[in-house]
DNA sequence: TTGACATATTCCAACATCGGAATACGTTAG
DNA sequence: CTAACGTATTCCGATGTTGGAATATGTCAA
């Protein structure tokens, strides 16, 4: 056994550079698929497939409008990503070597 | 042609669930590989391989300490992720249907 | 120096992913 | 109803990714 599907995971969905590019086009507006195709310059099936992945993880949502479909970003779906990254915010300022923790680790090691 | 390597991309590096788990163990402290192995319960080569990926994208850094190696998170390396996600922060509050933009799109379409 | 230890690397099999091409599906226009 | 349109889906080949096992590398201890 080697791998699990990652496409249905939020972090993996936005890991794809082209999917991030697509998402950015949808910031603050709603677009039809053919508009996205024009903006991005990709093949239509490529756009649709990436939209499908993003829809499955909830990053975009879709609405039918006649024979067209309108896509938009579901911004709150990205909160888990921000929350995860924010865990590290406290450590952004100083990239200190943190001697204390280091020494503590050494000590822990010695005691084993 | 089908794919580009993703392992050397920051977003892909943290897309791996196990790598996120590993990174979390290093929040606020430095750990030896064998400590990570113990904490995570994975095989040692598995831990080393994930550390390698994370090191390549700069998420962790490493220091030799005798025959051991000390790893720590390089928190600022995660800034691009936070910045990317923050683009959407303005749209977190209201998940409004944004009728205006929608109608504008319709109009744009008609004009084509 | 030599063996034990800590960690890294290589090789491999299973499987996931991506883009392209072709095609299917649903809806509207005429 | 039928053709055109907009979008989604399927199939495929090339290639990336992962964990496991085995092994290599480097360093300390005796």
PDB file of N, CA and C in Angstrom, chain B residues 8-84:
ATOM      1  N   UNK B   8       8.810  19.720  -4.209  1.00  0.00           N
ATOM      2  CA  UNK B   8       9.666  20.851  -3.885  1.00  0.00           C
ATOM      3  C   UNK B   8       8.890  22.161  -3.814  1.00  0.00           C
ATOM      4  N   UNK B   9       7.587  22.015  -3.749  1.00  0.00           N
ATOM      5  CA  UNK B   9       6.727  23.179  -3.649  1.00  0.00           C
ATOM      6  C   UNK B   9       6.196  23.289  -2.223  1.00  0.00           C
ATOM      7  N   UNK B  10       6.229  24.507  -1.677  1.00  0.00           N
ATOM      8  CA  UNK B  10       5.808  24.701  -0.295  1.00  0.00           C
ATOM      9  C   UNK B  10       4.401  24.182  -0.027  1.00  0.00           C
ATOM     10  N   UNK B  11       3.480  24.562  -0.872  1.00  0.00           N
ATOM     11  CA  UNK B  11       2.089  24.159  -0.650  1.00  0.00           C
ATOM     12  C   UNK B  11       1.930  22.638  -0.698  1.00  0.00           C
ATOM     13  N   UNK B  12       2.623  22.026  -1.627  1.00  0.00           N
ATOM     14  CA  UNK B  12       2.533  20.566  -1.718  1.00  0.00           C
ATOM     15  C   UNK B  12       3.204  19.899  -0.518  1.00  0.00           C
ATOM     16  N   UNK B  13       4.276  20.514  -0.080  1.00  0.00           N
ATOM     17  CA  UNK B  13       4.985  19.932   1.061  1.00  0.00           C
ATOM     18  C   UNK B  13       4.077  19.843   2.282  1.00  0.00           C
ATOM     19  N   UNK B  14       3.296  20.870   2.497  1.00  0.00           N
ATOM     20  CA  UNK B  14       2.420  20.850   3.669  1.00  0.00           C
ATOM     21  C   UNK B  14       1.057  20.245   3.366  1.00  0.00           C
ATOM     22  N   UNK B  15       0.867  19.828   2.128  1.00  0.00           N
ATOM     23  CA  UNK B  15      -0.402  19.190   1.780  1.00  0.00           C
ATOM     24  C   UNK B  15      -0.445  17.765   2.317  1.00  0.00           C
ATOM     25  N   UNK B  16       0.683  17.160   2.453  1.00  0.00           N
ATOM     26  CA  UNK B  16       0.759  15.799   2.972  1.00  0.00           C
ATOM     27  C   UNK B  16       0.332  15.789   4.441  1.00  0.00           C
ATOM     28  N   UNK B  17      -0.710  15.052   4.770  1.00  0.00           N
ATOM     29  CA  UNK B  17      -1.207  15.052   6.149  1.00  0.00           C
ATOM     30  C   UNK B  17      -0.145  14.646   7.160  1.00  0.00           C
ATOM     31  N   UNK B  18       0.653  13.673   6.812  1.00  0.00           N
ATOM     32  CA  UNK B  18       1.658  13.231   7.763  1.00  0.00           C
ATOM     33  C   UNK B  18       2.733  14.286   7.961  1.00  0.00           C
ATOM     34  N   UNK B  19       2.999  15.040   6.909  1.00  0.00           N
ATOM     35  CA  UNK B  19       4.004  16.091   7.088  1.00  0.00           C
ATOM     36  C   UNK B  19       3.478  17.197   7.980  1.00  0.00           C
ATOM     37  N   UNK B  20       2.207  17.487   7.859  1.00  0.00           N
ATOM     38  CA  UNK B  20       1.645  18.488   8.775  1.00  0.00           C
ATOM     39  C   UNK B  20       1.716  17.990  10.214  1.00  0.00           C
ATOM     40  N   UNK B  21       1.425  16.727  10.371  1.00  0.00           N
ATOM     41  CA  UNK B  21       1.499  16.129  11.710  1.00  0.00           C
ATOM     42  C   UNK B  21       2.915  16.254  12.263  1.00  0.00           C
ATOM     43  N   UNK B  22       3.879  15.982  11.418  1.00  0.00           N
ATOM     44  CA  UNK B  22       5.274  16.075  11.843  1.00  0.00           C
ATOM     45  C   UNK B  22       5.626  17.513  12.221  1.00  0.00           C
ATOM     46  N   UNK B  23       5.243  18.434  11.366  1.00  0.00           N
ATOM     47  CA  UNK B  23       5.546  19.839  11.630  1.00  0.00           C
ATOM     48  C   UNK B  23       4.974  20.274  12.975  1.00  0.00           C
ATOM     49  N   UNK B  24       3.766  19.812  13.259  1.00  0.00           N
ATOM     50  CA  UNK B  24       3.118  20.217  14.504  1.00  0.00           C
ATOM     51  C   UNK B  24       3.908  19.772  15.736  1.00  0.00           C
ATOM     52  N   UNK B  25       4.569  18.635  15.612  1.00  0.00           N
ATOM     53  CA  UNK B  25       5.382  18.168  16.735  1.00  0.00           C
ATOM     54  C   UNK B  25       6.536  19.106  17.013  1.00  0.00           C
ATOM     55  N   UNK B  26       6.921  19.847  16.014  1.00  0.00           N
ATOM     56  CA  UNK B  26       8.086  20.722  16.160  1.00  0.00           C
ATOM     57  C   UNK B  26       7.726  22.145  16.548  1.00  0.00           C
ATOM     58  N   UNK B  27       6.451  22.390  16.783  1.00  0.00           N
ATOM     59  CA  UNK B  27       6.052  23.748  17.153  1.00  0.00           C
ATOM     60  C   UNK B  27       6.658  24.110  18.499  1.00  0.00           C
ATOM     61  N   UNK B  28       7.424  25.169  18.509  1.00  0.00           N
ATOM     62  CA  UNK B  28       7.966  25.683  19.749  1.00  0.00           C
ATOM     63  C   UNK B  28       9.095  24.883  20.354  1.00  0.00           C
ATOM     64  N   UNK B  29       9.530  23.861  19.653  1.00  0.00           N
ATOM     65  CA  UNK B  29      10.656  23.107  20.215  1.00  0.00           C
ATOM     66  C   UNK B  29      11.488  22.457  19.134  1.00  0.00           C
ATOM     67  N   UNK B  30      12.639  22.029  19.552  1.00  0.00           N
ATOM     68  CA  UNK B  30      13.539  21.337  18.644  1.00  0.00           C
ATOM     69  C   UNK B  30      13.585  19.882  19.064  1.00  0.00           C
ATOM     70  N   UNK B  31      13.633  19.019  18.085  1.00  0.00           N
ATOM     71  CA  UNK B  31      13.617  17.593  18.396  1.00  0.00           C
ATOM     72  C   UNK B  31      14.633  16.832  17.543  1.00  0.00           C
ATOM     73  N   UNK B  32      15.142  15.786  18.124  1.00  0.00           N
ATOM     74  CA  UNK B  32      15.986  14.872  17.368  1.00  0.00           C
ATOM     75  C   UNK B  32      15.095  13.957  16.539  1.00  0.00           C
ATOM     76  N   UNK B  33      15.695  13.362  15.555  1.00  0.00           N
ATOM     77  CA  UNK B  33      14.935  12.449  14.705  1.00  0.00           C
ATOM     78  C   UNK B  33      14.347  11.307  15.520  1.00  0.00           C
ATOM     79  N   UNK B  34      15.137  10.775  16.403  1.00  0.00           N
ATOM     80  CA  UNK B  34      14.615   9.633  17.169  1.00  0.00           C
ATOM     81  C   UNK B  34      13.487  10.042  18.112  1.00  0.00           C
ATOM     82  N   UNK B  35      13.481  11.288  18.516  1.00  0.00           N
ATOM     83  CA  UNK B  35      12.349  11.767  19.317  1.00  0.00           C
ATOM     84  C   UNK B  35      11.098  11.862  18.453  1.00  0.00           C
ATOM     85  N   UNK B  36      11.284  12.326  17.250  1.00  0.00           N
ATOM     86  CA  UNK B  36      10.140  12.389  16.321  1.00  0.00           C
ATOM     87  C   UNK B  36       9.618  10.986  16.017  1.00  0.00           C
ATOM     88  N   UNK B  37      10.529  10.080  15.823  1.00  0.00           N
ATOM     89  CA  UNK B  37      10.135   8.697  15.554  1.00  0.00           C
ATOM     90  C   UNK B  37       9.283   8.170  16.706  1.00  0.00           C
ATOM     91  N   UNK B  38       9.720   8.471  17.911  1.00  0.00           N
ATOM     92  CA  UNK B  38       8.981   7.994  19.088  1.00  0.00           C
ATOM     93  C   UNK B  38       7.619   8.677  19.197  1.00  0.00           C
ATOM     94  N   UNK B  39       7.613   9.980  18.991  1.00  0.00           N
ATOM     95  CA  UNK B  39       6.358  10.733  19.130  1.00  0.00           C
ATOM     96  C   UNK B  39       5.338  10.342  18.065  1.00  0.00           C
ATOM     97  N   UNK B  40       5.817  10.102  16.868  1.00  0.00           N
ATOM     98  CA  UNK B  40       4.906   9.854  15.754  1.00  0.00           C
ATOM     99  C   UNK B  40       4.572   8.382  15.584  1.00  0.00           C
ATOM    100  N   UNK B  41       5.507   7.543  16.028  1.00  0.00           N
ATOM    101  CA  UNK B  41       5.276   6.117  15.870  1.00  0.00           C
ATOM    102  C   UNK B  41       5.453   5.618  14.444  1.00  0.00           C
ATOM    103  N   UNK B  42       6.231   6.355  13.667  1.00  0.00           N
ATOM    104  CA  UNK B  42       6.497   5.921  12.295  1.00  0.00           C
ATOM    105  C   UNK B  42       7.870   5.269  12.224  1.00  0.00           C
ATOM    106  N   UNK B  43       8.127   4.635  11.081  1.00  0.00           N
ATOM    107  CA  UNK B  43       9.457   4.076  10.847  1.00  0.00           C
ATOM    108  C   UNK B  43      10.449   5.227  10.709  1.00  0.00           C
ATOM    109  N   UNK B  44      11.654   4.970  11.122  1.00  0.00           N
ATOM    110  CA  UNK B  44      12.665   6.025  11.046  1.00  0.00           C
ATOM    111  C   UNK B  44      12.900   6.525   9.619  1.00  0.00           C
ATOM    112  N   UNK B  45      13.006   5.641   8.614  1.00  0.00           N
ATOM    113  CA  UNK B  45      13.195   6.170   7.259  1.00  0.00           C
ATOM    114  C   UNK B  45      12.024   7.039   6.797  1.00  0.00           C
ATOM    115  N   UNK B  46      10.844   6.683   7.216  1.00  0.00           N
ATOM    116  CA  UNK B  46       9.680   7.497   6.858  1.00  0.00           C
ATOM    117  C   UNK B  46       9.834   8.909   7.403  1.00  0.00           C
ATOM    118  N   UNK B  47      10.218   8.995   8.653  1.00  0.00           N
ATOM    119  CA  UNK B  47      10.413  10.311   9.263  1.00  0.00           C
ATOM    120  C   UNK B  47      11.515  11.079   8.538  1.00  0.00           C
ATOM    121  N   UNK B  48      12.623  10.419   8.280  1.00  0.00           N
ATOM    122  CA  UNK B  48      13.731  11.099   7.611  1.00  0.00           C
ATOM    123  C   UNK B  48      13.345  11.583   6.227  1.00  0.00           C
ATOM    124  N   UNK B  49      12.560  10.776   5.529  1.00  0.00           N
ATOM    125  CA  UNK B  49      12.194  11.182   4.177  1.00  0.00           C
ATOM    126  C   UNK B  49      11.268  12.398   4.184  1.00  0.00           C
ATOM    127  N   UNK B  50      10.344  12.410   5.118  1.00  0.00           N
ATOM    128  CA  UNK B  50       9.459  13.569   5.190  1.00  0.00           C
ATOM    129  C   UNK B  50      10.237  14.805   5.646  1.00  0.00           C
ATOM    130  N   UNK B  51      11.158  14.593   6.544  1.00  0.00           N
ATOM    131  CA  UNK B  51      11.991  15.720   6.975  1.00  0.00           C
ATOM    132  C   UNK B  51      12.785  16.285   5.809  1.00  0.00           C
ATOM    133  N   UNK B  52      13.221  15.409   4.963  1.00  0.00           N
ATOM    134  CA  UNK B  52      14.006  15.866   3.807  1.00  0.00           C
ATOM    135  C   UNK B  52      13.177  16.786   2.915  1.00  0.00           C
ATOM    136  N   UNK B  53      11.958  16.358   2.650  1.00  0.00           N
ATOM    137  CA  UNK B  53      11.068  17.185   1.827  1.00  0.00           C
ATOM    138  C   UNK B  53      10.845  18.545   2.480  1.00  0.00           C
ATOM    139  N   UNK B  54      10.582  18.510   3.767  1.00  0.00           N
ATOM    140  CA  UNK B  54      10.311  19.761   4.477  1.00  0.00           C
ATOM    141  C   UNK B  54      11.544  20.656   4.523  1.00  0.00           C
ATOM    142  N   UNK B  55      12.688  20.027   4.621  1.00  0.00           N
ATOM    143  CA  UNK B  55      13.916  20.815   4.647  1.00  0.00           C
ATOM    144  C   UNK B  55      14.158  21.475   3.298  1.00  0.00           C
ATOM    145  N   UNK B  56      13.843  20.734   2.240  1.00  0.00           N
ATOM    146  CA  UNK B  56      14.078  21.264   0.885  1.00  0.00           C
ATOM    147  C   UNK B  56      13.231  22.500   0.580  1.00  0.00           C
ATOM    148  N   UNK B  57      12.056  22.544   1.161  1.00  0.00           N
ATOM    149  CA  UNK B  57      11.223  23.726   0.918  1.00  0.00           C
ATOM    150  C   UNK B  57      11.404  24.761   2.020  1.00  0.00           C
ATOM    151  N   UNK B  58      12.278  24.471   2.963  1.00  0.00           N
ATOM    152  CA  UNK B  58      12.610  25.457   3.974  1.00  0.00           C
ATOM    153  C   UNK B  58      11.698  25.498   5.180  1.00  0.00           C
ATOM    154  N   UNK B  59      10.794  24.550   5.276  1.00  0.00           N
ATOM    155  CA  UNK B  59       9.852  24.566   6.395  1.00  0.00           C
ATOM    156  C   UNK B  59      10.529  24.135   7.692  1.00  0.00           C
ATOM    157  N   UNK B  60      11.498  23.274   7.582  1.00  0.00           N
ATOM    158  CA  UNK B  60      12.276  22.926   8.759  1.00  0.00           C
ATOM    159  C   UNK B  60      13.750  23.166   8.447  1.00  0.00           C
ATOM    160  N   UNK B  61      14.511  23.327   9.512  1.00  0.00           N
ATOM    161  CA  UNK B  61      15.951  23.403   9.325  1.00  0.00           C
ATOM    162  C   UNK B  61      16.597  22.424  10.291  1.00  0.00           C
ATOM    163  N   UNK B  62      17.822  22.137  10.033  1.00  0.00           N
ATOM    164  CA  UNK B  62      18.460  21.034  10.745  1.00  0.00           C
ATOM    165  C   UNK B  62      19.843  21.447  11.215  1.00  0.00           C
ATOM    166  N   UNK B  63      20.261  20.833  12.288  1.00  0.00           N
ATOM    167  CA  UNK B  63      21.583  21.138  12.835  1.00  0.00           C
ATOM    168  C   UNK B  63      22.178  19.842  13.355  1.00  0.00           C
ATOM    169  N   UNK B  64      23.411  19.638  13.070  1.00  0.00           N
ATOM    170  CA  UNK B  64      24.051  18.416  13.552  1.00  0.00           C
ATOM    171  C   UNK B  64      24.433  18.581  15.017  1.00  0.00           C
ATOM    172  N   UNK B  65      24.232  17.546  15.734  1.00  0.00           N
ATOM    173  CA  UNK B  65      24.584  17.556  17.153  1.00  0.00           C
ATOM    174  C   UNK B  65      25.194  16.190  17.456  1.00  0.00           C
ATOM    175  N   UNK B  66      26.482  16.084  17.230  1.00  0.00           N
ATOM    176  CA  UNK B  66      27.100  14.782  17.367  1.00  0.00           C
ATOM    177  C   UNK B  66      26.582  13.876  16.284  1.00  0.00           C
ATOM    178  N   UNK B  67      26.196  12.684  16.662  1.00  0.00           N
ATOM    179  CA  UNK B  67      25.653  11.801  15.632  1.00  0.00           C
ATOM    180  C   UNK B  67      24.145  11.940  15.493  1.00  0.00           C
ATOM    181  N   UNK B  68      23.620  12.893  16.193  1.00  0.00           N
ATOM    182  CA  UNK B  68      22.188  13.154  16.077  1.00  0.00           C
ATOM    183  C   UNK B  68      21.967  14.420  15.262  1.00  0.00           C
ATOM    184  N   UNK B  69      20.717  14.611  14.864  1.00  0.00           N
ATOM    185  CA  UNK B  69      20.371  15.846  14.157  1.00  0.00           C
ATOM    186  C   UNK B  69      19.148  16.469  14.815  1.00  0.00           C
ATOM    187  N   UNK B  70      19.257  17.736  15.005  1.00  0.00           N
ATOM    188  CA  UNK B  70      18.184  18.472  15.652  1.00  0.00           C
ATOM    189  C   UNK B  70      17.378  19.196  14.575  1.00  0.00           C
ATOM    190  N   UNK B  71      16.088  19.015  14.609  1.00  0.00           N
ATOM    191  CA  UNK B  71      15.220  19.691  13.636  1.00  0.00           C
ATOM    192  C   UNK B  71      14.337  20.706  14.337  1.00  0.00           C
ATOM    193  N   UNK B  72      14.050  21.775  13.591  1.00  0.00           N
ATOM    194  CA  UNK B  72      13.123  22.769  14.130  1.00  0.00           C
ATOM    195  C   UNK B  72      12.330  23.371  12.973  1.00  0.00           C
ATOM    196  N   UNK B  73      11.217  23.946  13.295  1.00  0.00           N
ATOM    197  CA  UNK B  73      10.409  24.607  12.281  1.00  0.00           C
ATOM    198  C   UNK B  73      11.009  25.967  11.958  1.00  0.00           C
ATOM    199  N   UNK B  74      11.028  26.276  10.698  1.00  0.00           N
ATOM    200  CA  UNK B  74      11.403  27.609  10.252  1.00  0.00           C
ATOM    201  C   UNK B  74      10.106  28.346   9.920  1.00  0.00           C
ATOM    202  N   UNK B  75       9.494  28.864  10.979  1.00  0.00           N
ATOM    203  CA  UNK B  75       8.138  29.411  10.859  1.00  0.00           C
ATOM    204  C   UNK B  75       7.942  30.424   9.722  1.00  0.00           C
ATOM    205  N   UNK B  76       8.869  31.352   9.527  1.00  0.00           N
ATOM    206  CA  UNK B  76       8.636  32.348   8.477  1.00  0.00           C
ATOM    207  C   UNK B  76       8.451  31.748   7.089  1.00  0.00           C
ATOM    208  N   UNK B  77       8.942  30.542   6.916  1.00  0.00           N
ATOM    209  CA  UNK B  77       8.783  29.913   5.600  1.00  0.00           C
ATOM    210  C   UNK B  77       7.326  29.686   5.241  1.00  0.00           C
ATOM    211  N   UNK B  78       6.471  29.724   6.256  1.00  0.00           N
ATOM    212  CA  UNK B  78       5.050  29.467   6.009  1.00  0.00           C
ATOM    213  C   UNK B  78       4.268  30.734   5.663  1.00  0.00           C
ATOM    214  N   UNK B  79       4.963  31.847   5.710  1.00  0.00           N
ATOM    215  CA  UNK B  79       4.273  33.102   5.418  1.00  0.00           C
ATOM    216  C   UNK B  79       3.558  33.126   4.073  1.00  0.00           C
ATOM    217  N   UNK B  80       4.176  32.624   3.009  1.00  0.00           N
ATOM    218  CA  UNK B  80       3.470  32.651   1.720  1.00  0.00           C
ATOM    219  C   UNK B  80       2.112  31.966   1.778  1.00  0.00           C
ATOM    220  N   UNK B  81       2.004  30.948   2.597  1.00  0.00           N
ATOM    221  CA  UNK B  81       0.723  30.259   2.711  1.00  0.00           C
ATOM    222  C   UNK B  81      -0.288  31.169   3.393  1.00  0.00           C
ATOM    223  N   UNK B  82       0.161  31.776   4.473  1.00  0.00           N
ATOM    224  CA  UNK B  82      -0.782  32.650   5.176  1.00  0.00           C
ATOM    225  C   UNK B  82      -1.193  33.832   4.310  1.00  0.00           C
ATOM    226  N   UNK B  83      -0.231  34.365   3.611  1.00  0.00           N
ATOM    227  CA  UNK B  83      -0.555  35.504   2.753  1.00  0.00           C
ATOM    228  C   UNK B  83      -1.549  35.116   1.661  1.00  0.00           C
ATOM    229  N   UNK B  84      -1.361  33.933   1.151  1.00  0.00           N
ATOM    230  CA  UNK B  84      -2.290  33.498   0.095  1.00  0.00           C
ATOM    231  C   UNK B  84      -3.700  33.349   0.659  1.00  0.00           C
TER     232      UNK B  84
END
